[in-house]
Amino acid sequence: MRSHAMALPRIRSLLASCALTLAAGCATQPQPLNTPGTDNGVYEARGNEPFWNFSMAAGTLALSTPDGPRLTSMITRTYTRGDTRHYEAPDLAVTISPTPCQDSMSGQMFTQSVRITTKEQTLNGCGGNIVPPTQLNATRWVATQLDGHTLHNGNVLPDAHDSATDENPDPAADMFTPTLDINDSGKVSGSDGCNRYAGGLVFDHDGKVNQSPQAGMSTLMACPGAHGRVSALFLDLLHTVQSWSMEDGTLVLHTQDGKTMRLRQTF
């Protein structure tokens, strides 16, 4: 009985301390960071007009814009209201909601909408995972890998030659990269890295590729050296494509004999 009596004042003291903390607003104190939509602990988002890039990792928010220095700040508070997550730092606030978002430049769909507020401006953009399309109508792609062989020029920023590589004003330059344009009805055209081509395949919904009843057409410009090898490999793969899939925003074409072609979207 004596030990219980001695413990009562300590319990009352603890309860009083907690009550004072709650009155001071302990319900709004920082919560453990839970980075949404990531596998490696780094969350990324981006937006346009003006262009910006944002990352969140290890309790730190980082924002980059072309007209100012990189802004980095430690998270001081994080909370959830409904389905929206809020992250706050001394000079930066971020909200992440599960509303689908379309990138205004690339047209790609993302699973989350992101709003970033600084002392100077409010930025809106997209984050989370890329939403894979169920159809490819009215899209344009440039090849980045052919049967495991990486094409360096397929990974540079889009330029005018993405849509007409055989019209390169400098034929000696190593700038020719195969492209794939898919029109509103799923029919294809583009450049094989040297010549223009059209027809031969029709991209259907949900990963299907069908052979066109009409044979494809192609221009007949000579393709010397590396351009010829890239052109021949691209056409060999393209003529045997039977299905497509999306992997982290990359279009993967699958041939009948298990080979693949990988392409990035230009719009």
PDB file of C-alpha atoms in Angstrom:
ATOM      1  CA  MET A   1       0.000   0.000   0.000  1.00  0.00           C
ATOM      2  CA  ARG A   2       2.851   2.336   0.779  1.00  0.00           C
ATOM      3  CA  SER A   3       4.404   1.888  -2.705  1.00  0.00           C
ATOM      4  CA  HIS A   4       1.056   2.619  -4.395  1.00  0.00           C
ATOM      5  CA  ALA A   5       0.652   5.780  -2.368  1.00  0.00           C
ATOM      6  CA  MET A   6       4.144   6.958  -3.359  1.00  0.00           C
ATOM      7  CA  ALA A   7       3.372   6.340  -7.067  1.00  0.00           C
ATOM      8  CA  LEU A   8       0.187   8.441  -7.124  1.00  0.00           C
ATOM      9  CA  PRO A   9       1.929  11.859  -7.002  1.00  0.00           C
ATOM     10  CA  ARG A  10       4.178  10.818  -9.927  1.00  0.00           C
ATOM     11  CA  ILE A  11       1.163   9.736 -12.018  1.00  0.00           C
ATOM     12  CA  ARG A  12      -0.634  13.015 -11.268  1.00  0.00           C
ATOM     13  CA  SER A  13       2.509  14.925 -12.261  1.00  0.00           C
ATOM     14  CA  LEU A  14       2.760  13.085 -15.575  1.00  0.00           C
ATOM     15  CA  LEU A  15      -0.924  13.672 -16.357  1.00  0.00           C
ATOM     16  CA  ALA A  16      -0.585  17.368 -15.577  1.00  0.00           C
ATOM     17  CA  SER A  17       2.493  17.621 -17.817  1.00  0.00           C
ATOM     18  CA  CYS A  18       0.683  15.966 -20.711  1.00  0.00           C
ATOM     19  CA  ALA A  19      -2.325  18.265 -20.273  1.00  0.00           C
ATOM     20  CA  LEU A  20      -0.064  21.310 -20.444  1.00  0.00           C
ATOM     21  CA  THR A  21       1.631  19.962 -23.582  1.00  0.00           C
ATOM     22  CA  LEU A  22      -1.704  19.344 -25.286  1.00  0.00           C
ATOM     23  CA  ALA A  23      -2.851  22.848 -24.386  1.00  0.00           C
ATOM     24  CA  ALA A  24       0.318  24.182 -26.003  1.00  0.00           C
ATOM     25  CA  GLY A  25      -0.530  22.371 -29.234  1.00  0.00           C
ATOM     26  CA  CYS A  26       1.251  19.006 -29.103  1.00  0.00           C
ATOM     27  CA  ALA A  27      -1.280  17.652 -31.624  1.00  0.00           C
ATOM     28  CA  THR A  28       0.455  19.715 -34.301  1.00  0.00           C
ATOM     29  CA  GLN A  29       4.004  18.607 -33.520  1.00  0.00           C
ATOM     30  CA  PRO A  30       6.059  16.974 -36.341  1.00  0.00           C
ATOM     31  CA  GLN A  31       5.178  13.387 -37.192  1.00  0.00           C
ATOM     32  CA  PRO A  32       7.594  10.775 -38.602  1.00  0.00           C
ATOM     33  CA  LEU A  33       8.333  11.382 -42.275  1.00  0.00           C
ATOM     34  CA  ASN A  34       6.538   9.018 -44.626  1.00  0.00           C
ATOM     35  CA  THR A  35       7.697   9.611 -48.174  1.00  0.00           C
ATOM     36  CA  PRO A  36       4.796   8.681 -50.480  1.00  0.00           C
ATOM     37  CA  GLY A  37       4.984   6.906 -53.816  1.00  0.00           C
ATOM     38  CA  THR A  38       8.647   5.847 -53.676  1.00  0.00           C
ATOM     39  CA  ASP A  39      10.636   2.651 -53.479  1.00  0.00           C
ATOM     40  CA  ASN A  40      14.044   4.147 -52.672  1.00  0.00           C
ATOM     41  CA  GLY A  41      13.039   6.786 -50.121  1.00  0.00           C
ATOM     42  CA  VAL A  42      13.340   9.703 -52.575  1.00  0.00           C
ATOM     43  CA  TYR A  43      10.193  11.487 -53.730  1.00  0.00           C
ATOM     44  CA  GLU A  44      10.315  13.616 -56.894  1.00  0.00           C
ATOM     45  CA  ALA A  45       7.913  16.039 -58.553  1.00  0.00           C
ATOM     46  CA  ARG A  46       8.121  18.508 -61.408  1.00  0.00           C
ATOM     47  CA  GLY A  47       6.213  21.270 -63.150  1.00  0.00           C
ATOM     48  CA  ASN A  48       6.350  23.757 -66.006  1.00  0.00           C
ATOM     49  CA  GLU A  49       5.784  27.449 -66.725  1.00  0.00           C
ATOM     50  CA  PRO A  50       8.048  28.100 -64.949  1.00  0.00           C
ATOM     51  CA  PHE A  51       9.966  24.838 -64.999  1.00  0.00           C
ATOM     52  CA  TRP A  52      10.762  23.427 -61.547  1.00  0.00           C
ATOM     53  CA  ASN A  53      12.012  20.209 -60.003  1.00  0.00           C
ATOM     54  CA  PHE A  54      11.413  19.068 -56.445  1.00  0.00           C
ATOM     55  CA  SER A  55      12.787  16.229 -54.331  1.00  0.00           C
ATOM     56  CA  MET A  56      12.182  15.028 -50.777  1.00  0.00           C
ATOM     57  CA  ALA A  57      14.425  12.586 -48.917  1.00  0.00           C
ATOM     58  CA  ALA A  58      15.765  12.001 -45.405  1.00  0.00           C
ATOM     59  CA  GLY A  59      13.622  14.766 -43.924  1.00  0.00           C
ATOM     60  CA  THR A  60      14.814  17.410 -46.413  1.00  0.00           C
ATOM     61  CA  LEU A  61      12.882  19.353 -49.063  1.00  0.00           C
ATOM     62  CA  ALA A  62      14.778  20.608 -52.135  1.00  0.00           C
ATOM     63  CA  LEU A  63      13.404  22.859 -54.893  1.00  0.00           C
ATOM     64  CA  SER A  64      15.220  23.874 -58.086  1.00  0.00           C
ATOM     65  CA  THR A  65      14.068  26.567 -60.522  1.00  0.00           C
ATOM     66  CA  PRO A  66      15.930  28.133 -63.489  1.00  0.00           C
ATOM     67  CA  ASP A  67      15.678  31.683 -62.119  1.00  0.00           C
ATOM     68  CA  GLY A  68      16.954  31.179 -58.608  1.00  0.00           C
ATOM     69  CA  PRO A  69      19.322  29.232 -56.353  1.00  0.00           C
ATOM     70  CA  ARG A  70      18.441  25.734 -55.175  1.00  0.00           C
ATOM     71  CA  LEU A  71      16.266  25.978 -52.077  1.00  0.00           C
ATOM     72  CA  THR A  72      16.950  23.298 -49.451  1.00  0.00           C
ATOM     73  CA  SER A  73      15.228  23.107 -46.091  1.00  0.00           C
ATOM     74  CA  MET A  74      14.643  20.599 -43.293  1.00  0.00           C
ATOM     75  CA  ILE A  75      11.081  19.424 -42.651  1.00  0.00           C
ATOM     76  CA  THR A  76       9.696  20.793 -39.383  1.00  0.00           C
ATOM     77  CA  ARG A  77       6.147  19.484 -39.602  1.00  0.00           C
ATOM     78  CA  THR A  78       4.222  16.850 -41.538  1.00  0.00           C
ATOM     79  CA  TYR A  79       0.555  15.928 -41.284  1.00  0.00           C
ATOM     80  CA  THR A  80      -2.372  14.521 -43.256  1.00  0.00           C
ATOM     81  CA  ARG A  81      -5.776  16.047 -43.905  1.00  0.00           C
ATOM     82  CA  GLY A  82      -8.112  13.647 -45.641  1.00  0.00           C
ATOM     83  CA  ASP A  83      -6.059  12.071 -48.434  1.00  0.00           C
ATOM     84  CA  THR A  84      -3.677  15.034 -48.772  1.00  0.00           C
ATOM     85  CA  ARG A  85      -0.207  15.022 -47.218  1.00  0.00           C
ATOM     86  CA  HIS A  86       1.387  18.256 -46.000  1.00  0.00           C
ATOM     87  CA  TYR A  87       5.110  18.882 -45.474  1.00  0.00           C
ATOM     88  CA  GLU A  88       6.329  22.161 -44.003  1.00  0.00           C
ATOM     89  CA  ALA A  89       9.744  23.769 -43.654  1.00  0.00           C
ATOM     90  CA  PRO A  90      10.723  27.288 -42.531  1.00  0.00           C
ATOM     91  CA  ASP A  91      10.521  28.738 -46.070  1.00  0.00           C
ATOM     92  CA  LEU A  92       8.774  25.969 -48.019  1.00  0.00           C
ATOM     93  CA  ALA A  93       5.421  24.160 -47.868  1.00  0.00           C
ATOM     94  CA  VAL A  94       4.394  21.146 -49.958  1.00  0.00           C
ATOM     95  CA  THR A  95       1.033  19.441 -50.415  1.00  0.00           C
ATOM     96  CA  ILE A  96       0.684  16.096 -52.178  1.00  0.00           C
ATOM     97  CA  SER A  97      -2.788  14.889 -53.129  1.00  0.00           C
ATOM     98  CA  PRO A  98      -3.846  11.624 -54.848  1.00  0.00           C
ATOM     99  CA  THR A  99      -5.417  13.548 -57.746  1.00  0.00           C
ATOM    100  CA  PRO A 100      -4.186  12.396 -61.196  1.00  0.00           C
ATOM    101  CA  CYS A 101      -1.997  15.004 -62.882  1.00  0.00           C
ATOM    102  CA  GLN A 102      -0.951  15.455 -66.508  1.00  0.00           C
ATOM    103  CA  ASP A 103       2.414  17.004 -67.297  1.00  0.00           C
ATOM    104  CA  SER A 104       1.733  20.031 -69.491  1.00  0.00           C
ATOM    105  CA  MET A 105       4.879  19.497 -71.559  1.00  0.00           C
ATOM    106  CA  SER A 106       5.229  15.724 -72.054  1.00  0.00           C
ATOM    107  CA  GLY A 107       1.549  14.828 -71.707  1.00  0.00           C
ATOM    108  CA  GLN A 108       2.417  12.005 -69.310  1.00  0.00           C
ATOM    109  CA  MET A 109      -0.038  11.202 -66.546  1.00  0.00           C
ATOM    110  CA  PHE A 110       1.082  10.919 -62.909  1.00  0.00           C
ATOM    111  CA  THR A 111      -0.736   9.552 -59.890  1.00  0.00           C
ATOM    112  CA  GLN A 112      -0.414  12.679 -57.726  1.00  0.00           C
ATOM    113  CA  SER A 113      -0.809  16.450 -57.892  1.00  0.00           C
ATOM    114  CA  VAL A 114       1.789  18.557 -56.069  1.00  0.00           C
ATOM    115  CA  ARG A 115       1.636  22.163 -54.886  1.00  0.00           C
ATOM    116  CA  ILE A 116       4.712  23.957 -53.567  1.00  0.00           C
ATOM    117  CA  THR A 117       4.494  27.308 -51.809  1.00  0.00           C
ATOM    118  CA  THR A 118       7.504  29.539 -51.153  1.00  0.00           C
ATOM    119  CA  LYS A 119       7.729  33.115 -49.941  1.00  0.00           C
ATOM    120  CA  GLU A 120       7.741  34.322 -53.552  1.00  0.00           C
ATOM    121  CA  GLN A 121       5.391  32.000 -55.465  1.00  0.00           C
ATOM    122  CA  THR A 122       3.111  28.972 -55.647  1.00  0.00           C
ATOM    123  CA  LEU A 123       4.022  26.160 -58.059  1.00  0.00           C
ATOM    124  CA  ASN A 124       1.743  23.391 -59.323  1.00  0.00           C
ATOM    125  CA  GLY A 125       2.899  20.164 -60.908  1.00  0.00           C
ATOM    126  CA  CYS A 126       2.935  16.367 -60.870  1.00  0.00           C
ATOM    127  CA  GLY A 127       4.512  13.669 -58.739  1.00  0.00           C
ATOM    128  CA  GLY A 128       4.171  10.047 -57.776  1.00  0.00           C
ATOM    129  CA  ASN A 129       4.200   7.223 -60.300  1.00  0.00           C
ATOM    130  CA  ILE A 130       3.683   7.492 -64.050  1.00  0.00           C
ATOM    131  CA  VAL A 131       0.285   6.165 -65.099  1.00  0.00           C
ATOM    132  CA  PRO A 132       0.837   3.735 -67.991  1.00  0.00           C
ATOM    133  CA  PRO A 133      -1.460   4.388 -70.967  1.00  0.00           C
ATOM    134  CA  THR A 134      -3.905   1.779 -72.214  1.00  0.00           C
ATOM    135  CA  GLN A 135      -3.491   3.030 -75.779  1.00  0.00           C
ATOM    136  CA  LEU A 136      -0.787   4.821 -77.767  1.00  0.00           C
ATOM    137  CA  ASN A 137      -2.876   6.740 -80.295  1.00  0.00           C
ATOM    138  CA  ALA A 138      -1.542  10.211 -81.157  1.00  0.00           C
ATOM    139  CA  THR A 139       1.858   9.741 -79.505  1.00  0.00           C
ATOM    140  CA  ARG A 140       5.438  10.096 -80.768  1.00  0.00           C
ATOM    141  CA  TRP A 141       8.500   8.149 -79.604  1.00  0.00           C
ATOM    142  CA  VAL A 142      12.247   7.984 -80.216  1.00  0.00           C
ATOM    143  CA  ALA A 143      14.262   4.778 -79.821  1.00  0.00           C
ATOM    144  CA  THR A 144      16.692   4.528 -76.902  1.00  0.00           C
ATOM    145  CA  GLN A 145      17.614   0.830 -77.072  1.00  0.00           C
ATOM    146  CA  LEU A 146      17.486  -1.820 -79.807  1.00  0.00           C
ATOM    147  CA  ASP A 147      17.809  -5.446 -78.702  1.00  0.00           C
ATOM    148  CA  GLY A 148      19.921  -4.413 -75.723  1.00  0.00           C
ATOM    149  CA  HIS A 149      22.063  -1.926 -77.688  1.00  0.00           C
ATOM    150  CA  THR A 150      21.768   1.584 -76.245  1.00  0.00           C
ATOM    151  CA  LEU A 151      21.365   4.474 -78.697  1.00  0.00           C
ATOM    152  CA  HIS A 152      23.083   7.518 -77.195  1.00  0.00           C
ATOM    153  CA  ASN A 153      21.171  10.022 -79.300  1.00  0.00           C
ATOM    154  CA  GLY A 154      17.875   8.548 -78.182  1.00  0.00           C
ATOM    155  CA  ASN A 155      18.485   9.871 -74.674  1.00  0.00           C
ATOM    156  CA  VAL A 156      19.200  13.515 -75.446  1.00  0.00           C
ATOM    157  CA  LEU A 157      16.545  16.227 -75.207  1.00  0.00           C
ATOM    158  CA  PRO A 158      13.972  16.216 -78.048  1.00  0.00           C
ATOM    159  CA  ASP A 159      14.794  18.305 -81.095  1.00  0.00           C
ATOM    160  CA  ALA A 160      13.485  18.792 -84.615  1.00  0.00           C
ATOM    161  CA  HIS A 161      15.164  15.595 -85.780  1.00  0.00           C
ATOM    162  CA  ASP A 162      13.063  13.435 -83.463  1.00  0.00           C
ATOM    163  CA  SER A 163      10.237  13.704 -85.987  1.00  0.00           C
ATOM    164  CA  ALA A 164      12.266  13.669 -89.232  1.00  0.00           C
ATOM    165  CA  THR A 165      15.769  12.341 -88.668  1.00  0.00           C
ATOM    166  CA  ASP A 166      16.348  11.710 -92.373  1.00  0.00           C
ATOM    167  CA  GLU A 167      16.017  15.465 -92.961  1.00  0.00           C
ATOM    168  CA  ASN A 168      19.100  16.225 -90.869  1.00  0.00           C
ATOM    169  CA  PRO A 169      20.847  19.222 -92.508  1.00  0.00           C
ATOM    170  CA  ASP A 170      24.248  17.660 -91.705  1.00  0.00           C
ATOM    171  CA  PRO A 171      24.232  14.093 -93.125  1.00  0.00           C
ATOM    172  CA  ALA A 172      27.736  13.462 -91.770  1.00  0.00           C
ATOM    173  CA  ALA A 173      26.643  14.097 -88.186  1.00  0.00           C
ATOM    174  CA  ASP A 174      25.892  11.143 -85.948  1.00  0.00           C
ATOM    175  CA  MET A 175      22.417  12.389 -85.095  1.00  0.00           C
ATOM    176  CA  PHE A 176      20.139   9.875 -86.782  1.00  0.00           C
ATOM    177  CA  THR A 177      17.872   8.072 -84.331  1.00  0.00           C
ATOM    178  CA  PRO A 178      14.851   5.890 -85.231  1.00  0.00           C
ATOM    179  CA  THR A 179      11.456   7.300 -84.370  1.00  0.00           C
ATOM    180  CA  LEU A 180       7.931   5.925 -84.074  1.00  0.00           C
ATOM    181  CA  ASP A 181       4.885   8.119 -84.685  1.00  0.00           C
ATOM    182  CA  ILE A 182       1.505   6.544 -83.911  1.00  0.00           C
ATOM    183  CA  ASN A 183      -1.489   8.414 -85.359  1.00  0.00           C
ATOM    184  CA  ASP A 184      -5.039   8.736 -84.042  1.00  0.00           C
ATOM    185  CA  SER A 185      -6.038   5.350 -85.471  1.00  0.00           C
ATOM    186  CA  GLY A 186      -2.917   3.501 -84.268  1.00  0.00           C
ATOM    187  CA  LYS A 187      -1.060   3.375 -87.602  1.00  0.00           C
ATOM    188  CA  VAL A 188       2.687   4.016 -87.598  1.00  0.00           C
ATOM    189  CA  SER A 189       5.222   6.149 -89.449  1.00  0.00           C
ATOM    190  CA  GLY A 190       8.587   7.710 -88.682  1.00  0.00           C
ATOM    191  CA  SER A 191      12.269   7.346 -89.471  1.00  0.00           C
ATOM    192  CA  ASP A 192      14.321   4.158 -89.293  1.00  0.00           C
ATOM    193  CA  GLY A 193      17.415   6.265 -88.610  1.00  0.00           C
ATOM    194  CA  CYS A 194      18.004   6.950 -92.288  1.00  0.00           C
ATOM    195  CA  ASN A 195      14.807   6.583 -94.349  1.00  0.00           C
ATOM    196  CA  ARG A 196      11.220   7.531 -93.696  1.00  0.00           C
ATOM    197  CA  TYR A 197       8.714   4.686 -93.374  1.00  0.00           C
ATOM    198  CA  ALA A 198       4.935   4.427 -93.047  1.00  0.00           C
ATOM    199  CA  GLY A 199       2.476   1.600 -92.411  1.00  0.00           C
ATOM    200  CA  GLY A 200       3.019  -2.071 -91.696  1.00  0.00           C
ATOM    201  CA  LEU A 201       1.744  -2.104 -88.111  1.00  0.00           C
ATOM    202  CA  VAL A 202      -1.336  -1.001 -86.185  1.00  0.00           C
ATOM    203  CA  PHE A 203      -1.098  -0.425 -82.414  1.00  0.00           C
ATOM    204  CA  ASP A 204      -4.207  -1.655 -80.643  1.00  0.00           C
ATOM    205  CA  HIS A 205      -5.448  -1.203 -77.077  1.00  0.00           C
ATOM    206  CA  ASP A 206      -4.022  -2.914 -74.011  1.00  0.00           C
ATOM    207  CA  GLY A 207      -0.661  -4.009 -75.374  1.00  0.00           C
ATOM    208  CA  LYS A 208      -1.613  -5.491 -78.744  1.00  0.00           C
ATOM    209  CA  VAL A 209       0.183  -4.827 -82.048  1.00  0.00           C
ATOM    210  CA  ASN A 210      -1.320  -6.107 -85.298  1.00  0.00           C
ATOM    211  CA  GLN A 211       0.159  -6.461 -88.754  1.00  0.00           C
ATOM    212  CA  SER A 212      -1.429  -4.005 -91.171  1.00  0.00           C
ATOM    213  CA  PRO A 213      -3.274  -5.532 -94.152  1.00  0.00           C
ATOM    214  CA  GLN A 214      -1.384  -3.039 -96.338  1.00  0.00           C
ATOM    215  CA  ALA A 215       2.381  -3.373 -96.708  1.00  0.00           C
ATOM    216  CA  GLY A 216       4.564  -0.602 -95.335  1.00  0.00           C
ATOM    217  CA  MET A 217       6.351   1.963 -97.510  1.00  0.00           C
ATOM    218  CA  SER A 218       9.818   3.499 -97.207  1.00  0.00           C
ATOM    219  CA  THR A 219      12.060   6.024 -98.921  1.00  0.00           C
ATOM    220  CA  LEU A 220      15.247   4.690-100.511  1.00  0.00           C
ATOM    221  CA  MET A 221      18.094   6.932 -99.363  1.00  0.00           C
ATOM    222  CA  ALA A 222      21.490   5.224 -98.964  1.00  0.00           C
ATOM    223  CA  CYS A 223      22.411   4.413 -95.365  1.00  0.00           C
ATOM    224  CA  PRO A 224      26.200   4.143 -94.955  1.00  0.00           C
ATOM    225  CA  GLY A 225      28.107   2.871 -91.944  1.00  0.00           C
ATOM    226  CA  ALA A 226      26.572   3.070 -88.494  1.00  0.00           C
ATOM    227  CA  HIS A 227      23.378   4.593 -89.848  1.00  0.00           C
ATOM    228  CA  GLY A 228      22.811   1.548 -92.024  1.00  0.00           C
ATOM    229  CA  ARG A 229      23.385  -0.863 -89.144  1.00  0.00           C
ATOM    230  CA  VAL A 230      20.997   1.019 -86.847  1.00  0.00           C
ATOM    231  CA  SER A 231      18.409   1.288 -89.612  1.00  0.00           C
ATOM    232  CA  ALA A 232      18.562  -2.448 -90.424  1.00  0.00           C
ATOM    233  CA  LEU A 233      18.308  -3.497 -86.765  1.00  0.00           C
ATOM    234  CA  PHE A 234      15.391  -1.142 -86.116  1.00  0.00           C
ATOM    235  CA  LEU A 235      13.432  -2.410 -89.126  1.00  0.00           C
ATOM    236  CA  ASP A 236      14.139  -6.074 -88.283  1.00  0.00           C
ATOM    237  CA  LEU A 237      12.699  -5.535 -84.815  1.00  0.00           C
ATOM    238  CA  LEU A 238       9.805  -3.357 -85.943  1.00  0.00           C
ATOM    239  CA  HIS A 239       8.616  -5.890 -88.531  1.00  0.00           C
ATOM    240  CA  THR A 240       8.317  -8.614 -85.878  1.00  0.00           C
ATOM    241  CA  VAL A 241       6.707  -6.593 -83.050  1.00  0.00           C
ATOM    242  CA  GLN A 242       3.637  -8.319 -81.626  1.00  0.00           C
ATOM    243  CA  SER A 243       2.981  -6.512 -78.293  1.00  0.00           C
ATOM    244  CA  TRP A 244       3.852  -3.433 -76.235  1.00  0.00           C
ATOM    245  CA  SER A 245       4.102  -2.539 -72.565  1.00  0.00           C
ATOM    246  CA  MET A 246       5.106   0.417 -70.378  1.00  0.00           C
ATOM    247  CA  GLU A 247       7.941   0.345 -67.856  1.00  0.00           C
ATOM    248  CA  ASP A 248       8.420   3.537 -65.797  1.00  0.00           C
ATOM    249  CA  GLY A 249       7.331   5.749 -68.690  1.00  0.00           C
ATOM    250  CA  THR A 250       9.369   3.831 -71.291  1.00  0.00           C
ATOM    251  CA  LEU A 251       7.587   2.145 -74.197  1.00  0.00           C
ATOM    252  CA  VAL A 252       8.826  -1.424 -74.655  1.00  0.00           C
ATOM    253  CA  LEU A 253       8.041  -3.247 -77.901  1.00  0.00           C
ATOM    254  CA  HIS A 254       8.212  -7.052 -77.781  1.00  0.00           C
ATOM    255  CA  THR A 255       8.989  -9.128 -80.873  1.00  0.00           C
ATOM    256  CA  GLN A 256       7.830 -12.633 -81.735  1.00  0.00           C
ATOM    257  CA  ASP A 257      11.233 -14.116 -80.845  1.00  0.00           C
ATOM    258  CA  GLY A 258      11.558 -12.396 -77.431  1.00  0.00           C
ATOM    259  CA  LYS A 259      13.638  -9.357 -78.406  1.00  0.00           C
ATOM    260  CA  THR A 260      12.794  -5.828 -77.292  1.00  0.00           C
ATOM    261  CA  MET A 261      12.972  -2.239 -78.427  1.00  0.00           C
ATOM    262  CA  ARG A 262      12.754   0.613 -75.898  1.00  0.00           C
ATOM    263  CA  LEU A 263      11.561   4.130 -76.741  1.00  0.00           C
ATOM    264  CA  ARG A 264      11.010   7.404 -74.877  1.00  0.00           C
ATOM    265  CA  GLN A 265       8.081   9.719 -75.539  1.00  0.00           C
ATOM    266  CA  THR A 266       8.709  13.087 -77.159  1.00  0.00           C
ATOM    267  CA  PHE A 267       5.061  14.167 -76.807  1.00  0.00           C
TER     268      PHE A 267
END
